[in-house]
Amino acid sequence: DILDAKTWTGENGQSGQPSPDWVGTGWYRFVGPSGHKMPEYAPGYDSCGTWRAGWLRDSHPSVPGMTINGTVCFDSGYPCSSQVSVKVTNCGEYFVYYLPDMPDQKICGNRYC
């Protein structure tokens, strides 16, 4: 599946409504105005169109074909207030992410950034 939006999401920011690009847990490729990969830094509370922006706490795999197990943290003013386990694969010119539904979905405005 492709997430093509200003931000990548399992829910639509503060509204708690599903994003049209989100189909639940699975593999996703990021494309569009927000870039082609998840940030490796905490973007800050109230970023990426949501209260709790998700960011990759680990480095992206550097070798094409390589997959890592990583952690996405959600920033609610504390950079890793909640987290989920993910997988990230280097496909050469882009990355794909195995993303689960987010913790506290429809309550706290979690969003993959």
XYZ file of N, CA, C and O in Angstrom:
452
model
N 0.841 -1.179 0.000
C 0.000 0.000 0.000
C 0.881 1.236 0.000
O 1.981 1.224 0.523
N 0.378 2.290 -0.558
C 1.124 3.550 -0.628
C 0.404 4.590 0.211
O -0.804 4.769 0.093
N 1.150 5.247 1.078
C 0.613 6.370 1.833
C 1.027 7.635 1.096
O 2.203 7.968 1.018
N 0.065 8.316 0.514
C 0.322 9.505 -0.285
C -0.452 10.661 0.333
O -1.633 10.837 0.091
N 0.226 11.415 1.159
C -0.449 12.484 1.881
C 0.586 13.486 2.372
O 1.779 13.288 2.212
N 0.092 14.538 2.998
C 0.996 15.507 3.603
C 1.659 14.900 4.831
O 2.742 15.300 5.210
N 0.988 13.980 5.488
C 1.567 13.200 6.579
C 1.029 11.789 6.470
O 0.001 11.547 5.844
N 1.705 10.839 7.067
C 1.343 9.434 6.965
C 0.616 9.041 8.223
O 1.082 9.312 9.312
N -0.515 8.381 8.068
C -1.349 8.233 9.233
C -2.172 6.970 9.256
O -2.536 6.438 8.232
N -2.444 6.499 10.414
C -3.415 5.436 10.621
C -4.710 6.050 11.087
O -5.734 5.417 11.128
N -4.662 7.274 11.455
C -5.861 8.043 11.761
C -5.609 9.479 11.353
O -4.474 9.885 11.146
N -6.633 10.220 11.204
C -6.522 11.552 10.644
C -6.332 12.602 11.738
O -7.255 13.286 12.126
N -5.100 12.679 12.234
C -4.758 13.709 13.212
C -5.639 13.693 14.444
O -5.966 12.654 14.973
N -6.048 14.851 14.897
C -6.826 14.975 16.114
C -8.236 14.425 15.979
O -8.887 14.152 16.965
N -8.722 14.240 14.747
C -10.112 13.821 14.568
C -10.351 12.365 14.930
O -11.464 11.976 15.245
N -9.315 11.516 14.851
C -9.481 10.111 15.142
C -10.136 9.323 14.022
O -10.418 8.153 14.169
N -10.362 9.960 12.867
C -10.968 9.273 11.731
C -9.879 8.621 10.886
O -8.823 9.195 10.699
N -10.138 7.429 10.342
C -9.122 6.769 9.505
C -8.768 7.602 8.281
O -9.627 8.218 7.662
N -7.496 7.607 7.933
C -7.046 8.225 6.703
C -7.496 7.366 5.530
O -7.529 6.142 5.631
N -7.821 7.950 4.389
C -8.220 7.149 3.234
C -7.118 6.214 2.746
O -7.393 5.200 2.129
N -5.836 6.533 3.034
C -4.724 5.690 2.609
C -4.411 4.562 3.579
O -3.653 3.664 3.262
N -4.962 4.612 4.761
C -4.640 3.619 5.796
C -5.616 2.456 5.714
O -6.820 2.636 5.777
N -5.062 1.229 5.575
C -5.905 0.033 5.514
C -5.611 -0.910 6.681
O -5.994 -2.065 6.649
N -4.928 -0.411 7.689
C -4.596 -1.219 8.857
C -3.170 -1.740 8.784
O -2.394 -1.372 7.905
N -2.827 -2.580 9.723
C -1.479 -3.134 9.818
C -1.047 -3.714 8.481
O -1.803 -4.442 7.840
N 0.168 -3.373 8.050
C 0.692 -3.900 6.795
C 1.906 -3.129 6.319
O 2.425 -2.266 7.018
N 2.352 -3.461 5.115
C 3.513 -2.809 4.497
C 3.070 -1.547 3.765
O 2.095 -1.576 3.026
N 3.831 -0.454 3.957
C 3.529 0.832 3.332
C 4.794 1.459 2.764
O 5.877 1.333 3.335
N 4.613 2.169 1.662
C 5.659 3.005 1.077
C 5.169 4.442 1.169
O 4.025 4.733 0.850
N 6.037 5.358 1.599
C 5.673 6.759 1.725
C 5.996 7.498 0.435
O 7.107 7.397 -0.077
N 5.045 8.256 -0.075
C 5.257 9.129 -1.226
C 4.485 10.411 -0.980
O 3.594 10.461 -0.147
N 4.825 11.466 -1.704
C 4.046 12.690 -1.600
C 4.794 13.837 -0.970
O 5.998 13.783 -0.771
N 4.056 14.894 -0.619
C 4.665 16.132 -0.138
C 5.453 16.001 1.165
O 6.316 16.811 1.442
N 5.179 14.976 1.957
C 5.899 14.831 3.229
C 7.228 14.134 3.080
O 7.956 13.976 4.046
N 7.539 13.681 1.892
C 8.808 13.010 1.679
C 8.627 11.516 1.475
O 7.510 11.019 1.358
N 9.755 10.834 1.447
C 9.739 9.417 1.102
C 10.220 8.510 2.218
O 10.347 7.306 2.004
N 10.495 9.081 3.378
C 10.848 8.232 4.509
C 10.475 8.910 5.826
O 10.367 10.139 5.905
N 10.288 8.088 6.828
C 9.931 8.567 8.156
C 11.143 9.267 8.785
O 12.272 8.806 8.619
N 10.945 10.356 9.517
C 12.085 11.029 10.146
C 12.710 10.165 11.240
O 12.038 9.358 11.869
N 13.995 10.375 11.451
C 14.750 9.667 12.493
C 14.981 10.575 13.699
O 15.943 10.421 14.433
N 14.103 11.519 13.887
C 14.191 12.461 15.006
C 12.768 12.789 15.452
O 11.819 12.679 14.675
N 12.642 13.196 16.690
C 11.331 13.583 17.215
C 10.929 14.920 16.611
O 11.627 15.918 16.788
N 9.823 14.968 15.863
C 9.425 16.221 15.231
C 8.802 17.229 16.184
O 8.618 18.386 15.831
N 8.475 16.783 17.392
C 7.876 17.676 18.375
C 6.377 17.485 18.494
O 5.715 17.015 17.572
N 5.879 17.829 19.649
C 4.449 17.758 19.918
C 3.706 18.692 18.967
O 4.197 19.759 18.618
N 2.534 18.276 18.532
C 1.686 19.077 17.647
C 2.368 19.325 16.297
O 2.335 20.418 15.751
N 3.014 18.269 15.760
C 3.653 18.313 14.443
C 2.961 17.327 13.516
O 2.209 16.466 13.960
N 3.229 17.434 12.236
C 2.692 16.501 11.227
C 1.171 16.459 11.238
O 0.565 15.434 10.938
N 0.557 17.552 11.633
C -0.896 17.626 11.612
C -1.580 16.850 12.716
O -2.760 16.515 12.603
N -0.851 16.563 13.784
C -1.443 15.805 14.883
C -0.795 16.174 16.207
O 0.221 16.855 16.249
N -1.384 15.710 17.269
C -0.813 15.974 18.597
C 0.410 15.107 18.849
O 1.349 15.532 19.482
N 0.379 13.842 18.396
C 1.440 12.882 18.735
C 2.032 12.295 17.460
O 1.543 11.312 16.935
N 3.111 12.894 16.971
C 3.744 12.474 15.723
C 4.680 11.292 15.945
O 5.462 11.272 16.890
N 4.590 10.305 15.043
C 5.439 9.121 15.128
C 6.703 9.278 14.299
O 6.670 9.773 13.180
N 7.829 8.839 14.858
C 9.133 8.952 14.195
C 9.939 7.687 14.457
O 9.719 6.982 15.443
N 10.855 7.358 13.544
C 11.667 6.152 13.659
C 12.838 6.406 14.598
O 13.688 7.253 14.320
N 12.883 5.672 15.698
C 13.940 5.856 16.694
C 15.265 5.248 16.233
O 16.321 5.533 16.797
N 15.236 4.430 15.208
C 16.420 3.732 14.707
C 16.854 4.336 13.371
O 16.112 5.093 12.759
N 18.037 3.963 12.908
C 18.490 4.384 11.586
C 17.861 3.496 10.524
O 17.651 2.298 10.743
N 17.568 4.083 9.379
C 17.074 3.298 8.253
C 18.177 2.327 7.793
O 19.360 2.661 7.885
N 17.801 1.166 7.289
C 18.827 0.231 6.788
C 19.569 0.848 5.604
O 18.956 1.472 4.733
N 20.881 0.694 5.578
C 21.701 1.360 4.567
C 21.949 0.512 3.323
O 22.350 1.042 2.289
N 21.697 -0.780 3.389
C 21.997 -1.686 2.284
C 20.700 -2.107 1.589
O 19.762 -2.567 2.260
N 20.605 -1.950 0.266
C 19.406 -2.419 -0.434
C 19.123 -3.894 -0.148
O 20.037 -4.716 -0.102
N 17.868 -4.185 0.105
C 17.445 -5.542 0.437
C 17.467 -5.839 1.926
O 16.936 -6.859 2.367
N 18.070 -4.962 2.710
C 18.178 -5.164 4.155
C 16.898 -4.742 4.863
O 16.318 -3.710 4.553
N 16.465 -5.548 5.839
C 15.308 -5.238 6.679
C 15.773 -5.156 8.125
O 16.547 -6.004 8.578
N 15.304 -4.144 8.828
C 15.595 -4.020 10.258
C 14.301 -4.090 11.053
O 13.225 -3.785 10.538
N 14.427 -4.506 12.301
C 13.350 -4.346 13.276
C 13.617 -3.023 13.964
O 14.735 -2.767 14.402
N 12.614 -2.181 14.010
C 12.805 -0.865 14.593
C 11.677 -0.490 15.534
O 10.758 -1.272 15.777
N 11.756 0.719 16.022
C 10.758 1.257 16.941
C 10.309 2.624 16.449
O 11.140 3.471 16.114
N 9.006 2.811 16.392
C 8.445 4.138 16.137
C 7.949 4.673 17.464
O 7.186 4.019 18.172
N 8.429 5.860 17.809
C 7.998 6.550 19.023
C 6.978 7.619 18.643
O 7.059 8.211 17.561
N 6.060 7.886 19.548
C 5.074 8.947 19.355
C 5.375 10.052 20.362
O 5.523 9.801 21.552
N 5.514 11.259 19.847
C 5.959 12.411 20.614
C 4.763 13.212 21.115
O 4.036 13.815 20.337
N 4.555 13.204 22.427
C 3.460 13.982 23.017
C 4.007 15.074 23.936
O 3.411 15.416 24.935
N 5.166 15.596 23.578
C 5.870 16.533 24.444
C 7.045 15.831 25.099
O 8.048 16.433 25.419
N 6.915 14.541 25.284
C 8.007 13.656 25.660
C 8.270 12.838 24.403
O 7.342 12.215 23.876
N 9.507 12.827 23.853
C 9.751 12.269 22.523
C 9.344 10.815 22.300
O 9.128 10.414 21.175
N 9.222 10.027 23.370
C 8.841 8.619 23.171
C 7.812 8.222 24.215
O 8.006 7.291 24.987
N 6.694 8.935 24.222
C 5.669 8.692 25.235
C 4.945 7.363 25.030
O 4.442 6.784 25.975
N 4.873 6.900 23.788
C 4.382 5.551 23.496
C 5.126 5.082 22.261
O 5.739 5.875 21.543
N 5.121 3.784 22.023
C 5.907 3.252 20.915
C 5.299 1.974 20.370
O 4.497 1.325 21.050
N 5.687 1.654 19.121
C 5.288 0.409 18.483
C 6.507 -0.174 17.773
O 7.420 0.556 17.380
N 6.507 -1.484 17.608
C 7.560 -2.169 16.851
C 7.180 -2.183 15.385
O 6.023 -2.415 15.031
N 8.167 -1.920 14.520
C 7.955 -1.886 13.075
C 9.089 -2.642 12.388
O 10.082 -2.996 13.023
N 8.941 -2.858 11.098
C 10.028 -3.353 10.254
C 10.227 -2.321 9.156
O 9.272 -1.701 8.699
N 11.486 -2.138 8.738
C 11.814 -1.206 7.670
C 12.727 -1.932 6.685
O 13.726 -2.526 7.092
N 12.377 -1.887 5.393
C 13.181 -2.523 4.352
C 13.685 -1.464 3.378
O 12.922 -0.602 2.929
N 14.984 -1.546 3.071
C 15.599 -0.688 2.073
C 15.371 -1.336 0.714
O 15.852 -2.435 0.458
N 14.631 -0.671 -0.159
C 14.342 -1.185 -1.503
C 15.186 -0.484 -2.560
O 14.827 -0.466 -3.740
N 16.302 0.071 -2.169
C 17.189 0.744 -3.110
C 16.907 2.223 -3.197
O 17.600 3.026 -2.590
N 15.861 2.601 -3.921
C 15.534 4.012 -4.083
C 14.442 4.481 -3.125
O 14.078 5.657 -3.138
N 13.911 3.586 -2.333
C 12.880 3.948 -1.366
C 12.860 2.911 -0.247
O 13.546 1.889 -0.311
N 12.093 3.190 0.787
C 11.937 2.288 1.921
C 10.486 1.853 2.012
O 9.582 2.596 1.620
N 10.263 0.657 2.530
C 8.911 0.230 2.877
C 8.909 -0.092 4.363
O 9.916 -0.500 4.933
N 7.752 0.123 4.970
C 7.593 0.013 6.415
C 6.451 -0.940 6.726
O 5.359 -0.790 6.172
N 6.698 -1.876 7.638
C 5.605 -2.698 8.156
C 5.106 -1.979 9.400
O 5.791 -1.923 10.425
N 3.921 -1.382 9.289
C 3.385 -0.518 10.339
C 2.141 -1.132 10.961
O 1.211 -1.516 10.244
N 2.107 -1.200 12.280
C 0.894 -1.672 12.950
C -0.081 -0.520 13.177
O 0.284 0.650 13.054
N -1.313 -0.875 13.503
C -2.224 0.149 13.997
C -1.564 0.797 15.201
O -0.787 0.163 15.923
N -1.860 2.059 15.423
C -1.171 2.804 16.460
C -1.777 2.604 17.839
O -2.960 2.319 17.952
N -0.948 2.752 18.885
C -1.494 2.678 20.233
C -2.455 3.832 20.474
O -2.282 4.913 19.918
N -3.446 3.587 21.276
C -4.410 4.632 21.652
C -5.119 5.220 20.445
O -5.510 6.387 20.448
N -5.284 4.415 19.395
C -5.924 4.929 18.180
C -7.307 5.482 18.510
O -8.019 4.944 19.305
N -7.672 6.559 17.857
C -8.939 7.270 18.002
C -9.073 7.993 19.337
O -10.111 8.499 19.649
N -8.006 8.006 20.138
C -8.086 8.712 21.412
C -7.067 9.845 21.448
O -7.397 10.961 21.788
N -5.835 9.548 21.081
C -4.749 10.489 21.332
C -4.179 11.171 20.108
O -3.219 11.909 20.217
N -4.713 10.956 18.923
C -4.208 11.642 17.749
C -2.831 11.190 17.307
O -2.028 12.000 16.867
N -2.531 9.893 17.417
C -1.249 9.380 16.928
C -1.222 9.400 15.414
O -2.228 9.138 14.763
N -0.050 9.700 14.861
C 0.116 9.740 13.402
C 1.556 9.406 13.053
O 2.474 9.896 13.691
N 1.728 8.564 12.029
C 3.079 8.361 11.512
C 3.458 9.607 10.737
O 2.722 10.076 9.899
N 4.648 10.131 11.021
C 5.073 11.402 10.431
C 5.930 11.172 9.202
O 6.745 10.299 9.171
